[in-house]
Coordinates of C-alpha atoms in Angstrom, one line a residue:
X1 CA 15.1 -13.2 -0.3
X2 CA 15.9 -16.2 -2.3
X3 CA 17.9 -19.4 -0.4
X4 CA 21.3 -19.3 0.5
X5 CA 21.8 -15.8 -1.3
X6 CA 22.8 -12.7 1.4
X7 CA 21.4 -9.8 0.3
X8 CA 22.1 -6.1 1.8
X9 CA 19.2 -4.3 4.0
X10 CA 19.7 -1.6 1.5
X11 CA 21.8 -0.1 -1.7
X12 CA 22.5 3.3 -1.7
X13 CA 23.1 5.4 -5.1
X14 CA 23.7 8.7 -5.6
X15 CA 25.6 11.6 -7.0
X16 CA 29.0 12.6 -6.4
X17 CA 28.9 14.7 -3.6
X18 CA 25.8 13.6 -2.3
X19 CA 26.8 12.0 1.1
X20 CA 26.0 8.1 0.2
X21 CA 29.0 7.4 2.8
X22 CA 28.5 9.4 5.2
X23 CA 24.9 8.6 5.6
X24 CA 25.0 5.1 5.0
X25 CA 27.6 4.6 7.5
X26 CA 24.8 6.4 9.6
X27 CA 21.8 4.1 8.6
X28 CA 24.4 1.5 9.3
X29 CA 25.2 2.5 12.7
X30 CA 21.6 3.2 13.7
X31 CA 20.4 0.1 12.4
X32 CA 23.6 -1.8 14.2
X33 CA 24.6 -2.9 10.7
X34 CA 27.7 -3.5 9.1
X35 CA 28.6 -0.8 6.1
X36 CA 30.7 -1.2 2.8
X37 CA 31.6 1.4 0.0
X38 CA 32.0 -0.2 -3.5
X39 CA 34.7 2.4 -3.9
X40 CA 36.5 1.6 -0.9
X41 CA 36.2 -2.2 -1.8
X42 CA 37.5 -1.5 -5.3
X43 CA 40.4 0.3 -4.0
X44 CA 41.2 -2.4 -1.2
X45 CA 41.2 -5.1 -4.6
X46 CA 43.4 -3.5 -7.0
X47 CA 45.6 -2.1 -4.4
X48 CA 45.6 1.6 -5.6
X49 CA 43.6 4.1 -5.5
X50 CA 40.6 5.2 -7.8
X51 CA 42.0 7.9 -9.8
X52 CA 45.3 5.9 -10.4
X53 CA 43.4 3.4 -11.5
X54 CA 41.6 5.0 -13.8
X55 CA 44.6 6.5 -15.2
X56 CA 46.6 3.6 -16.1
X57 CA 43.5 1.4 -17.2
X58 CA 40.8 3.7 -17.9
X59 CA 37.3 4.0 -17.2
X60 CA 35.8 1.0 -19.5
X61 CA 38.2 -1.5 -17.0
X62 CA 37.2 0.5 -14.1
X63 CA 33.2 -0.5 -14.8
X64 CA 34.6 -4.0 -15.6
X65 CA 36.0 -4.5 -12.3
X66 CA 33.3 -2.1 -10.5
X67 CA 30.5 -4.4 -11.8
X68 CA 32.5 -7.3 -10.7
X69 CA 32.5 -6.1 -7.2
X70 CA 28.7 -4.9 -6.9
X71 CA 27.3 -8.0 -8.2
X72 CA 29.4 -10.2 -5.7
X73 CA 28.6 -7.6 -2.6
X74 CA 24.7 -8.1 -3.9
X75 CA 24.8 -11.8 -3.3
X76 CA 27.2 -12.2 0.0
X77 CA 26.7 -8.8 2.5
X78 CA 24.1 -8.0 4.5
X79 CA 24.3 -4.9 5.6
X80 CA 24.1 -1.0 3.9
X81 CA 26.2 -1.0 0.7
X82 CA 26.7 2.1 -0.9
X83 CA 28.0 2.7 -4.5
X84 CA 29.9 5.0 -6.2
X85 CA 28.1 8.2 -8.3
X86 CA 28.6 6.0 -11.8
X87 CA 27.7 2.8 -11.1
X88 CA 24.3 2.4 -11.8
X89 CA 24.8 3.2 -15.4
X90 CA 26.6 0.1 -16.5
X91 CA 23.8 -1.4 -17.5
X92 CA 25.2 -5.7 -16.2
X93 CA 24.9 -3.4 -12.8
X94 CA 21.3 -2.4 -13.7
X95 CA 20.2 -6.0 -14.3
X96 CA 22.2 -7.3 -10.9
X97 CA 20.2 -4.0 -8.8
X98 CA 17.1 -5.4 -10.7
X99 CA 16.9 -8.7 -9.5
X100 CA 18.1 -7.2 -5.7
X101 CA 15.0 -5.8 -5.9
X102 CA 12.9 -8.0 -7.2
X103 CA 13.9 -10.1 -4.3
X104 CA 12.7 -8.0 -2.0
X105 CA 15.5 -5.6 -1.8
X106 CA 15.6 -1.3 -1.5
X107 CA 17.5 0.4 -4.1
X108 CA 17.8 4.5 -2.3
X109 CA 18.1 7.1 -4.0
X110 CA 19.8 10.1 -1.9
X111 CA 18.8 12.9 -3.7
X112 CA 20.6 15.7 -2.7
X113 CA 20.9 19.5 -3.2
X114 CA 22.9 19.9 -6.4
X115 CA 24.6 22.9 -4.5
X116 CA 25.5 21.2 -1.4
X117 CA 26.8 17.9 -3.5
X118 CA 28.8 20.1 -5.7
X119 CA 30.6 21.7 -2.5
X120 CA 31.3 18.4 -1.0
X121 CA 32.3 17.1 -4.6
X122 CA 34.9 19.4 -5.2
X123 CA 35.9 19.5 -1.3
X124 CA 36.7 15.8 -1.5
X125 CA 39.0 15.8 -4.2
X126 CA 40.3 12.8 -6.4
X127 CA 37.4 12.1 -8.4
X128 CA 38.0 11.6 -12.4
X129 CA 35.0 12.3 -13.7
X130 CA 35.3 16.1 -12.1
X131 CA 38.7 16.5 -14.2
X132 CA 38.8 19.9 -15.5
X133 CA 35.4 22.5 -15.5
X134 CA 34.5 20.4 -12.0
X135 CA 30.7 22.6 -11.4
X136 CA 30.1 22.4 -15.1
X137 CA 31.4 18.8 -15.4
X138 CA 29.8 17.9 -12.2
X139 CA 26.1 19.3 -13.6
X140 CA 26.5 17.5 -17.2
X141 CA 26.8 14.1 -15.0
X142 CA 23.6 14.9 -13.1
X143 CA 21.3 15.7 -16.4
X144 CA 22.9 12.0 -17.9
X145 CA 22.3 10.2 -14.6
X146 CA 19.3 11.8 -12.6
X147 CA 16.6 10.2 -14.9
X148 CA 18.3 6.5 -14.8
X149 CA 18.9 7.1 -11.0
X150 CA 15.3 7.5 -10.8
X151 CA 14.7 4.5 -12.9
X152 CA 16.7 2.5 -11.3
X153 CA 15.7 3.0 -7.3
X154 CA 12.6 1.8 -5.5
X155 CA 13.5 4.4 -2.9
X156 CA 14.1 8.3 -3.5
X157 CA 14.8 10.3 -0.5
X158 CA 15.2 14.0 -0.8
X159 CA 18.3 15.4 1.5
X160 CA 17.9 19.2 1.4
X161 CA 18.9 21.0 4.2
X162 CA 19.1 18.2 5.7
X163 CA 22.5 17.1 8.4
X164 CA 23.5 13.6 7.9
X165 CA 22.0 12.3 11.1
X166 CA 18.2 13.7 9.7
X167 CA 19.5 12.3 6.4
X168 CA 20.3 8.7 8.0
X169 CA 16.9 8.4 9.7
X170 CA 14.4 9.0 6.9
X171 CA 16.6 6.6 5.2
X172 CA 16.2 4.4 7.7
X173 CA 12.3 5.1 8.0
X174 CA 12.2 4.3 4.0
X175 CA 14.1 1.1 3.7
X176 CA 11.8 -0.2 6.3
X177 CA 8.8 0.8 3.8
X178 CA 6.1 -1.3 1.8
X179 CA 5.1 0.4 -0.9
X180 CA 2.1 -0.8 -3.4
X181 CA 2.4 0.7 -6.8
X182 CA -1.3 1.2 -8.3
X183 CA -1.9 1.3 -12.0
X184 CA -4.5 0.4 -14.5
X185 CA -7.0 1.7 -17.1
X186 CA -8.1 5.2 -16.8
X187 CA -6.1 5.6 -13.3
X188 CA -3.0 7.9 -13.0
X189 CA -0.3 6.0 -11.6
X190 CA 0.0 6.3 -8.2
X191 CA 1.8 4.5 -4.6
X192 CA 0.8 3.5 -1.5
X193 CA 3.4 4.1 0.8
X194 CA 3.3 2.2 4.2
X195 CA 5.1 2.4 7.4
X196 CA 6.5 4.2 9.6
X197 CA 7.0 7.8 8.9
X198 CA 5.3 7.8 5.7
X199 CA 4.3 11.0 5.9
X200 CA 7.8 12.2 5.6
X201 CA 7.0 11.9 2.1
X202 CA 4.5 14.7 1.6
X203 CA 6.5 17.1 -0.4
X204 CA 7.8 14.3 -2.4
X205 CA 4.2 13.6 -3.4
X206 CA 2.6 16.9 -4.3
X207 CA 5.6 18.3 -6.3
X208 CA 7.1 21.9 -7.3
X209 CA 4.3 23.0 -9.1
X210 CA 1.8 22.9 -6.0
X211 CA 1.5 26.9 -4.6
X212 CA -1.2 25.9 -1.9
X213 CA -2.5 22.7 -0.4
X214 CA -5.5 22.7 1.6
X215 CA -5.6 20.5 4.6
X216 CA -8.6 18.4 5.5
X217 CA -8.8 16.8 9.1
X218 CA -10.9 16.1 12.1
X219 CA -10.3 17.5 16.2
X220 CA -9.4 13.7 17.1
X221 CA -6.6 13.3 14.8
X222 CA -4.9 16.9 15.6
X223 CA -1.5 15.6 16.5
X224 CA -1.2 14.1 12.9
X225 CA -2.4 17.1 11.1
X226 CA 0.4 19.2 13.1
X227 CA 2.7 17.0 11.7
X228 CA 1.2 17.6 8.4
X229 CA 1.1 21.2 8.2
X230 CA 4.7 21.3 9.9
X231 CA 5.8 19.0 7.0
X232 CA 4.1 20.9 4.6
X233 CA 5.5 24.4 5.5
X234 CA 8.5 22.8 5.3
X235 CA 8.1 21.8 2.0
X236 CA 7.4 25.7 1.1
X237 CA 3.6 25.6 0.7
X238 CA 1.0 28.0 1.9
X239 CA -1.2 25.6 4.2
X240 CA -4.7 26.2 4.4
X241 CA -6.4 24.6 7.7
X242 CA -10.1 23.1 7.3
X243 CA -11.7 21.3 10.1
X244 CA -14.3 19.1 9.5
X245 CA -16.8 16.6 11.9
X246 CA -15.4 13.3 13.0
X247 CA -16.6 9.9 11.3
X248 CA -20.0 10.0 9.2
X249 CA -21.4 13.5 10.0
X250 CA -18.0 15.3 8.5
X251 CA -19.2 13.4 4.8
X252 CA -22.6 15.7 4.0
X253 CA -23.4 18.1 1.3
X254 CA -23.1 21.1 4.2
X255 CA -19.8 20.1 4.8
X256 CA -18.5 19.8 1.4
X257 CA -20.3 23.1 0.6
X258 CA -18.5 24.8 3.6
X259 CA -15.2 23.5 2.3
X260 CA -16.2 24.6 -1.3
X261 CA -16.8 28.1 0.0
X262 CA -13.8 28.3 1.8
X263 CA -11.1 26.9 -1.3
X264 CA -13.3 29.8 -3.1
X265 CA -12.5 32.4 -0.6
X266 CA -8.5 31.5 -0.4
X267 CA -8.2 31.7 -4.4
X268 CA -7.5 27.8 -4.7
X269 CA -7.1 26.9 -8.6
X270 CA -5.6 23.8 -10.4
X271 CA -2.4 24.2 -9.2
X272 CA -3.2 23.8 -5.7
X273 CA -3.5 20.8 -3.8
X274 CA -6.0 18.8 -1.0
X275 CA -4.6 16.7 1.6
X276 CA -6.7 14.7 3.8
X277 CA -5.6 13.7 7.3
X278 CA -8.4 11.3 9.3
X279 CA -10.2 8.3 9.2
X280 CA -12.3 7.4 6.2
X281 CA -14.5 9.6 6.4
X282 CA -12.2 12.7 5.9
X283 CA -10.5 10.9 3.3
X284 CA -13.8 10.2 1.2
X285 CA -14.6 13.7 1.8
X286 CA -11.1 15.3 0.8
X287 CA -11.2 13.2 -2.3
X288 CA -14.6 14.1 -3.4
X289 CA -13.7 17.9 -2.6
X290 CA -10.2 17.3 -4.8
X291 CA -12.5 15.8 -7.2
X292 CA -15.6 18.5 -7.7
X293 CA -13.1 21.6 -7.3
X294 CA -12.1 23.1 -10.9
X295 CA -13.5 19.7 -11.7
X296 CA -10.4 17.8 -10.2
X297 CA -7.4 19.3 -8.8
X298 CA -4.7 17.3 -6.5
X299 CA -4.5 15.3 -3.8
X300 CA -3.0 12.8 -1.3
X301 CA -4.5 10.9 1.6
X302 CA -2.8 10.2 5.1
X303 CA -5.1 7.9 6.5
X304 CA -4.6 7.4 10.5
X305 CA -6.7 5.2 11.0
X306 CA -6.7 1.2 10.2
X307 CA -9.9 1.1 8.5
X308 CA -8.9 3.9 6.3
X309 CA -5.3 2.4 5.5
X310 CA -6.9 -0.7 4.0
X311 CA -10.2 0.8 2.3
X312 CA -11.3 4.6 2.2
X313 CA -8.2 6.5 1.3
X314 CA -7.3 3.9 -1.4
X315 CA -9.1 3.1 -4.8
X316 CA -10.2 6.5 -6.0
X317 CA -13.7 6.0 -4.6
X318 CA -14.6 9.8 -3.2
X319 CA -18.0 10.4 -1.7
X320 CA -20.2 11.8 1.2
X321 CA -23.7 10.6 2.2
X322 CA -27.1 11.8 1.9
X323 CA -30.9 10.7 3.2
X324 CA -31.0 8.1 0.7
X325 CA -28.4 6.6 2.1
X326 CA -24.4 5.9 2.1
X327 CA -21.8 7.5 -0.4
X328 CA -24.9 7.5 -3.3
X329 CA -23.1 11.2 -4.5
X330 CA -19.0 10.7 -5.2
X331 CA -16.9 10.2 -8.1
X332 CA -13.9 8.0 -8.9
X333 CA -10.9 9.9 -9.0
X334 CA -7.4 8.9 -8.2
X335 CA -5.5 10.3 -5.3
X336 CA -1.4 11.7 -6.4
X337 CA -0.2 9.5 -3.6
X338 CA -1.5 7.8 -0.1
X339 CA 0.7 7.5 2.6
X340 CA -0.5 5.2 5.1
X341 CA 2.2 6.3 8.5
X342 CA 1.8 3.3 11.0
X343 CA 2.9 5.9 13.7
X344 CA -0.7 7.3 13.6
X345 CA -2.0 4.1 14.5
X346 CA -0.7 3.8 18.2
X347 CA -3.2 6.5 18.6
X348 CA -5.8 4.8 18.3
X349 CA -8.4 3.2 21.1
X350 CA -8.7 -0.4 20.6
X351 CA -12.3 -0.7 19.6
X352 CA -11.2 1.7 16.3
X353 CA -8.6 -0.4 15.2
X354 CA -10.6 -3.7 15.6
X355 CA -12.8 -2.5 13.4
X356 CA -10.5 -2.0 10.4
X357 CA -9.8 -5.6 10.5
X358 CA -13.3 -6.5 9.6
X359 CA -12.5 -5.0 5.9
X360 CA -9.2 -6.9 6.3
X361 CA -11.0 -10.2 6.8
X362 CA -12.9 -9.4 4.0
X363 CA -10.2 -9.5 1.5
X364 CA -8.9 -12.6 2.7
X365 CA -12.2 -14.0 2.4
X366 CA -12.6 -12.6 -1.5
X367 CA -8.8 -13.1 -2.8
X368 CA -6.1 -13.7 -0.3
X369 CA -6.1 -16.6 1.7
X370 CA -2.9 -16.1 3.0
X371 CA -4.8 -13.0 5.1
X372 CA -7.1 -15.3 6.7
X373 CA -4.1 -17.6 8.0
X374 CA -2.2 -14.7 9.3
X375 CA -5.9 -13.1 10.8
X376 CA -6.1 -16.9 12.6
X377 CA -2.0 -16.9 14.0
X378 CA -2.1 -13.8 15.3
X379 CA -6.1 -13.4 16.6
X380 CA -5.5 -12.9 20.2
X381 CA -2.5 -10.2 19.4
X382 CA -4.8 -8.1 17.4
X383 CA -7.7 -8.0 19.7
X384 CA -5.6 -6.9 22.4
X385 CA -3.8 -4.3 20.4
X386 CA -2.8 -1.5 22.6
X387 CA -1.1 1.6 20.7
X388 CA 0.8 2.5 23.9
X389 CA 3.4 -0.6 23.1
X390 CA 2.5 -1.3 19.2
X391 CA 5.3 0.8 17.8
X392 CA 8.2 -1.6 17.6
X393 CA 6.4 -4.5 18.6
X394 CA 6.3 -7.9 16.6
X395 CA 2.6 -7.0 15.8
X396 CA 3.7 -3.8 14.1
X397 CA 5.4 -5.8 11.0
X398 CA 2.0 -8.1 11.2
X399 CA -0.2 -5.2 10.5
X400 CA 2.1 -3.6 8.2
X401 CA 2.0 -7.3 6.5
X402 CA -1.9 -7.1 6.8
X403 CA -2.6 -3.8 5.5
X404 CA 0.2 -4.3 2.2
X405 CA -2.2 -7.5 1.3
X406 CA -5.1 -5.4 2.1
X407 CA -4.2 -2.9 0.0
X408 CA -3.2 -5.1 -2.6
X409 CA -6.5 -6.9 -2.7
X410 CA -8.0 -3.6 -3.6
X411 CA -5.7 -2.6 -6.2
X412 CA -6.2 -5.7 -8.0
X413 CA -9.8 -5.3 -8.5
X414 CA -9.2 -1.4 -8.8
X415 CA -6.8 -1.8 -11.6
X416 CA -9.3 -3.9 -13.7
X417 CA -12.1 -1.9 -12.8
X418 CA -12.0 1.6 -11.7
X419 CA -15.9 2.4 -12.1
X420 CA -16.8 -0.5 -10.1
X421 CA -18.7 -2.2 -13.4
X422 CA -17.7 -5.5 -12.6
X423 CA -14.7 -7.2 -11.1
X424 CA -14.4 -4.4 -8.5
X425 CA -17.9 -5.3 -6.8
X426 CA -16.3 -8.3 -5.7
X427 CA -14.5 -5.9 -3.0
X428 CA -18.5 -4.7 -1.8
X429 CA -18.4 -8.9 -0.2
X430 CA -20.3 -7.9 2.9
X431 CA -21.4 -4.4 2.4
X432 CA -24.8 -4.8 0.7
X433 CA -26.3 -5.6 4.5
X434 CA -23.3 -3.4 6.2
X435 CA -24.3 -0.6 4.4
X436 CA -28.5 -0.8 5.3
X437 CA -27.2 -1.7 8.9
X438 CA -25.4 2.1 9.2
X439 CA -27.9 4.0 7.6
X440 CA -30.3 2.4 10.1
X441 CA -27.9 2.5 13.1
X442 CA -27.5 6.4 12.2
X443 CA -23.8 5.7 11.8
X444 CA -23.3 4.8 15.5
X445 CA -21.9 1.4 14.0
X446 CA -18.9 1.4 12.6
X447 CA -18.3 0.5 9.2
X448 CA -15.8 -2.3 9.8
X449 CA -18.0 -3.9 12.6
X450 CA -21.2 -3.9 10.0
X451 CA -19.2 -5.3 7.2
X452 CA -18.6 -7.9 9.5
X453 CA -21.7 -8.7 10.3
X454 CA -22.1 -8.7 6.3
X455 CA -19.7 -11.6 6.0
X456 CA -21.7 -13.6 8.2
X457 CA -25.0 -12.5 6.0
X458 CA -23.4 -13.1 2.8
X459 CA -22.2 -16.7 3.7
X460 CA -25.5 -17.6 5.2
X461 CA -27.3 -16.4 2.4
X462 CA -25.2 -17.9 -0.3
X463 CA -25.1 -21.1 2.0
X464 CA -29.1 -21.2 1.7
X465 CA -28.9 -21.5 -2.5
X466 CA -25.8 -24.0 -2.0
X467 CA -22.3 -22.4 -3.1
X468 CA -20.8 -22.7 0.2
X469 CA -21.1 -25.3 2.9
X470 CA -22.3 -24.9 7.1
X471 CA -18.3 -25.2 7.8
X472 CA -17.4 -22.4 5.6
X473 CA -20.0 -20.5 7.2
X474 CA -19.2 -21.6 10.6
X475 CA -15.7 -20.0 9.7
X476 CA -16.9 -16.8 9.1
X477 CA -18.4 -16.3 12.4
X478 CA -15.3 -18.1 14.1
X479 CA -13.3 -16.3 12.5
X480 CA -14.5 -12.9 13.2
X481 CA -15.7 -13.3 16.8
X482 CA -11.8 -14.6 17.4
X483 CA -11.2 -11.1 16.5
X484 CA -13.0 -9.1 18.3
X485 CA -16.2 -8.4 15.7
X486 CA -19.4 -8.6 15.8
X487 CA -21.1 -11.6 13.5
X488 CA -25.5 -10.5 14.4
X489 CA -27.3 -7.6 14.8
X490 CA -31.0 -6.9 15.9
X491 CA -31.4 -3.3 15.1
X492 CA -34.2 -3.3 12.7
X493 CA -36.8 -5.3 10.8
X494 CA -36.0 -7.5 8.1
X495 CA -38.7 -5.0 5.6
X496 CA -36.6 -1.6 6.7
X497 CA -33.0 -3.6 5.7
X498 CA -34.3 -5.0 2.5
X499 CA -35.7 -1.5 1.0
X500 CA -32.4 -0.3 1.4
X501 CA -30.7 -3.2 0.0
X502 CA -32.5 -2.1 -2.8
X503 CA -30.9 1.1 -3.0
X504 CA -27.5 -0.3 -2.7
X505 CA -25.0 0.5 -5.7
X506 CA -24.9 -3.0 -7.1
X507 CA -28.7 -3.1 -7.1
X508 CA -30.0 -3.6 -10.8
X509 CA -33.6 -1.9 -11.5
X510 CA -35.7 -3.8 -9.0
X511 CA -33.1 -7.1 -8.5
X512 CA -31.3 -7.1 -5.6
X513 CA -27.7 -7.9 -6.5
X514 CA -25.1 -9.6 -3.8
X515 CA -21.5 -10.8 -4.0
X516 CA -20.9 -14.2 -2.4
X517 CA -17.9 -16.9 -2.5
X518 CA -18.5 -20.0 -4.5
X519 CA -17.1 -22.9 -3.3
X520 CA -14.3 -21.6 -1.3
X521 CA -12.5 -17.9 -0.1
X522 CA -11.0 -16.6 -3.1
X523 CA -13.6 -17.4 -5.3
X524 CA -16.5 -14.9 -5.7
X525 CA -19.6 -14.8 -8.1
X526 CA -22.2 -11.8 -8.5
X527 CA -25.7 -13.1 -6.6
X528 CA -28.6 -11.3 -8.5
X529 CA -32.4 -11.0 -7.7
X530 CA -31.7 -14.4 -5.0
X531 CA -35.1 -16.3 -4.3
X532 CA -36.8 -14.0 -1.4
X533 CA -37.1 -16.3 0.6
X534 CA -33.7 -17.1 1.1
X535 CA -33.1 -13.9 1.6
X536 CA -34.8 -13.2 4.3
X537 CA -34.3 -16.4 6.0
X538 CA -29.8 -15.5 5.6
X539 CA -31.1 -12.1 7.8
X540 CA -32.9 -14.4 10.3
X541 CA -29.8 -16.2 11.1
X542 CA -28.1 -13.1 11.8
X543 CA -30.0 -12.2 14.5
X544 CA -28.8 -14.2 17.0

C-alpha cells in the first residue's frame, strides 16, 4: 500500500440482493474489523434516504455523489467496505477500484444465486432500480453488470446455498489469497491460487460444462483428497477415485497405462476433467494423463506438498520416468487452474518440506534476489518448521511470500518459453547433476535435496571457467546448509553421473549443456560442451 494512503482489507461488489452487507459485516466481525456500506454512508451525507434522493435529483447526481464517497472511503478506511449493486459501473469508480488494486488491494465479487438475490431484493424494499417489473428489472441489471463485475474484481466468490456465516469465511479465506496470473505464447490463461483454503475454489475452476472429473492422488495425502472429492460432489460432479504410488514410482508407463485403462472403462471424454491431489509426482502424472487422454482434456493441480507448490504442479511440464532416466516422455500442456492450499502443508514431516526449499533457493539464485534475503532472515524458522503450529504462525505469511516469488520466477520464464527452447532452461539451474544423482540414488533422494546439491555443482563448475567468484560459491553452500540441505554427495562415480548428464534434456548431440550464473544471482548464461576437465574437477568438490 502506498504511504500515508489507508486502504480497506477488502471491497465488496455485488448484485442487489446478494448479501454484500450482511456478509461483509461478517468478514468484518471475524476479522475484528471495522465495516462501512457506501449506501449507508451516502444516506448519512445527504441526510435522506436513497430512493428520495434519487427522486428529487436523479440517478446521474446519485453516481456523482456515490463516486465521491467511494473514492474518499478507498483512500481513508481500513476495514471491509461494501458498495452498493451499481457502483462499479461508473467508470471514475472503475479507475479509483483499479488503482485499489493495483496497490495491493482485493476487489470480491459475491456472486450469488440469482434466485436467492432476487428474493432478498424484493424482500428489502426501497431500491430504484427495481421500480416496476422488479424479477424482470432485477435480471436485465444482472446481464448489463455480471460481465463488468467480473472485470472489475480480483476476487469472485460463488455463494450458492450458502448461509452468510459460510459465505463470510470463504471470503475471508480469499481476501487473504495470493494469486499469480500466468499467461504467454501458446499457454491458455490460467492462476495460481495460494493460501489458505484454496481449494475451496475447485468448482470455480473446472466450470459447468465438466460432467466427470477424475481424481488422481496418493495413500499419504488422503485427508486432502477427502476434501477434494467432498468439494467436488458438492460442486455436482461425478468423482472418479484413482490411487496411485507415492513419489517417483506413481510416475511410470504402468501407472499411466492403468489410469488410461480405467478413464477408458468409466466413459471419460473431452468434457471431463483430471484433478491431481499430491506431491509432484502425482501432479506430473495427472497432467501427462490430462494431456495424452483424447489428446488433452482438463485439469487442475492441488499440490500439498511445498516442492510441488513452487515447481511440479506449475508450468505445464507433465511427465513420468522411464530407464533412461527422469521425465524423458511428457508434454507441455497447461493446467485450467492450480490451487496451491497452504492448509495441506501442516501435514507434512519436516524433512518434506525442507526439501521444497531447495527449488526455492534456486530461483532466488537465477532471478529473485529478494528470495535469497528472505531464505537468509528467516533460516532457522524454516528448518525447524513444524506443521503442528505453522497454521497461523508468522512463518505461514513467509512461505506464502516464498512460494508467490517462487511461483513467479517460473512463470516468467514459462511465459517466454513454454517448450523450454531457451529462456526456460534457465529454471533447470542445478538439475543437470540433480537429475543423474536420482536416477542413480533410485529416487531415494529427494528431488529438492539433489537440486541442491546441483547448486553447489553448478557454482563450482562455473567458478572453475571464471563467471563467479569462491565467495559466491561459498554462498551457495552457506546458504543451503543454513537451511537444512544437503550441498555433497558420494553416491556414484564421476563416469556413471556424466553419461547421464549426457542424456539430460538440455544436452545438445554429444555437448553437455549447463546453466550457470554469470557474475552474480540473477544473471544466468547457457554453459555448453565446458572443458572436461573442469567438469569433472566441479564433481570432485562435491564430494566432500
Amino acid at each position: 500500500m502506498r504511504r500515508g494512503i489507508i486502504r480497506p482489507k477488502a471491497v465488496i461488489i455485488g448484485m442487489m440482493g446478494a448479501g454484500k452487507t450482511r456478509v461483509g459485516k461478517e468478514v468484518a466481525h471475524l476479522m475484528h474489523l471495522s465495516f462501512a456500506d457506501a449506501d449507508i454512508e451516502i444516506e448519512r451525507e445527504v441526510g435522506m434516504k436513497i430512493p428520495a434522493y434519487f427522486e428529487r435529483y436523479g440517478e446521474p447526481a446519485f453516481r456523482e455523489v456515490e463516486a465521491d464517497l467511494i473514492a474518499d472511503y478507498l483512500e481513508d478506511f481500513d476495514g471491509i467496505f461494501s458498495l452498493g449493486g451499481g457502483a462499479p459501473m461508473t467508470p471514475s469508480t472503475q479507475d479509483a477500484l483499479a488503482d485499489y488494486i493495483a496497490d495491493g488491494g482485493r476487489v470480491v465479487y459475491l456472486d450469488a444465486d440469482p434466485h436467492e438475490a432476487m428474493e432478498r431484493a424484493n424482500r428489502g424494499g426501497g431500491r430504484p432500480m427495481l421500480n416496476g417489473d422488479a424479477n424482470a428489472r432485477w435480471r436485465k441489471l444482472y446481464k448489463q453488470r455480471d460481465p463488468v463485475f467480473r472485470e472489475v474484481a480480483n476476487v469472485h466468490v460463488r455463494t450458492r446455498r450458502q448461509t452468510p456465516q459460510m459465505a463470510a469465511r470463504k471470503v475471508m479465506d480469499m481476501i487473504g489469497e495470493r494469486t499469480v496470473h500466468v499467461t504467454g505464447s501458446g499457454i491458455e490463461p490460467y492462476d495460481v491460487v495460494i493460501g489458505e483454503g484454496a481449494m475451496n475454489h475447485l468448482a470455480d475452476v473446472l466450470g459447468d460444462k465438466v460432467a466427470k472429473v477424475a481424481l488422481i492422488h496418493t495413500q499419504p495425502v488422503q485427508r486432502h483428497s477427502d476434501r477434494a472429492r467432498t468439494l467436488l460432489r458438492q460442486g455436482g460432479y461425478d468423482v472418479v477415485d484413482i490411487v496411485v504410488p507415492d513419489a517417483e514410482a506413481g510416475k511410470t508407463v504402468d501407472v499411466a497405462n492403468g489410469v488410461w485403462t480405467r478413464l477408458g472403462d468409466e466413459g471419460f471424454t473431452r468434457s471431463d476433467a483430471i484433478v491431481g491431489v499430491g506431491g509432484g509426482a502425482a501432479t506430473d502424472l495427472a497432467g501427462f494423463i490430462a494431456a495424452t487422454w483424447m489428446r488433452g482434456i482438463r485439469y487442475v493441480n492441488c499440490p500439498t506438498s511445498l516442492l510441488a507448490m513452487v515447481d511440479a504442479s506449475t508450468g505445464g511440464k507433465t511427465g513420468i520416468n522411464t530407464e533412461a532416466g527422469k521425465n524423458l516422455v511428457g508434454s507441455f500442456y497447461t493446467p485450467a487452474g492450480v490451487l496451491a492450499d497452504t492448509k495441506t502443508l501442516a501435514s507434512l514431516p519436516n524433512d518434506i518440506f525442507i526439501e521444497g526449499l531447495g527449488e526455492v533457493a534456486k530461483s532466488g539464485f537465477i532471478e529473485d534476489t529478494e528470495i535469497l534475503r528472505i531464505l537468509e532472515e528467516h533460516a532457522d524458522e524454516l528448518r525447524a518448521f513444524d506443521g503442528a503450529t505453522f497454521l497461523g504462525s508468522g512463518l505461514e505469511d513467509v512461505v506464502g511470500e516464498l512460494i508467490e516469488r517462487t511461483v513467479t520466477v517460473k512463470v516468467h520464464h514459462v511465459s517466454a518459453d513454454l517448450k523450454e527452447k531457451g529462456k526456460r532452461e534457465f529454471l533447470n539451474y542445478g538439475h543437470t547433476l540433480g537429475h543423474a544423482i536420482e536416477k542413480l540414488e533410485h529416487f531415494r533422494w529427494r528431488h529438492g535435496n539433489a537440486v541442491a546439491v546441483g547448486c553447489v555443482y553448478a557454482a563450482e563448475l562455473a567458478h572453475r571457467l571464471g563467471y563467479i567468484d569462491q565467495e559466491l560459491v561459498d554462498y551457495h553452500r552457506a546458504l543451503l546448509s543454513s537451511l537444512g540441505l544437503p550441498i555433497s554427495w558420494n553416491g556414484g562415480s564421476f563416469d556413471d553421473v556424466l553419461a547421464l548428464m549426457h542424456k539430460d534434456k538440455k544436452a545438445r548431440g554429444n555437448k553437455l549443456r549447463f546453466v550457470v550464473l554469470d557474475g552474480t544471482p540473477g544473471h544466468m548464461i547457457h554453459l555448453e560442451d565446458p572443458p572436461a576437465d573442469a567438469v569433472r574437477e566441479a564433481f570432485r568438490r562435491i564430494q566432500h
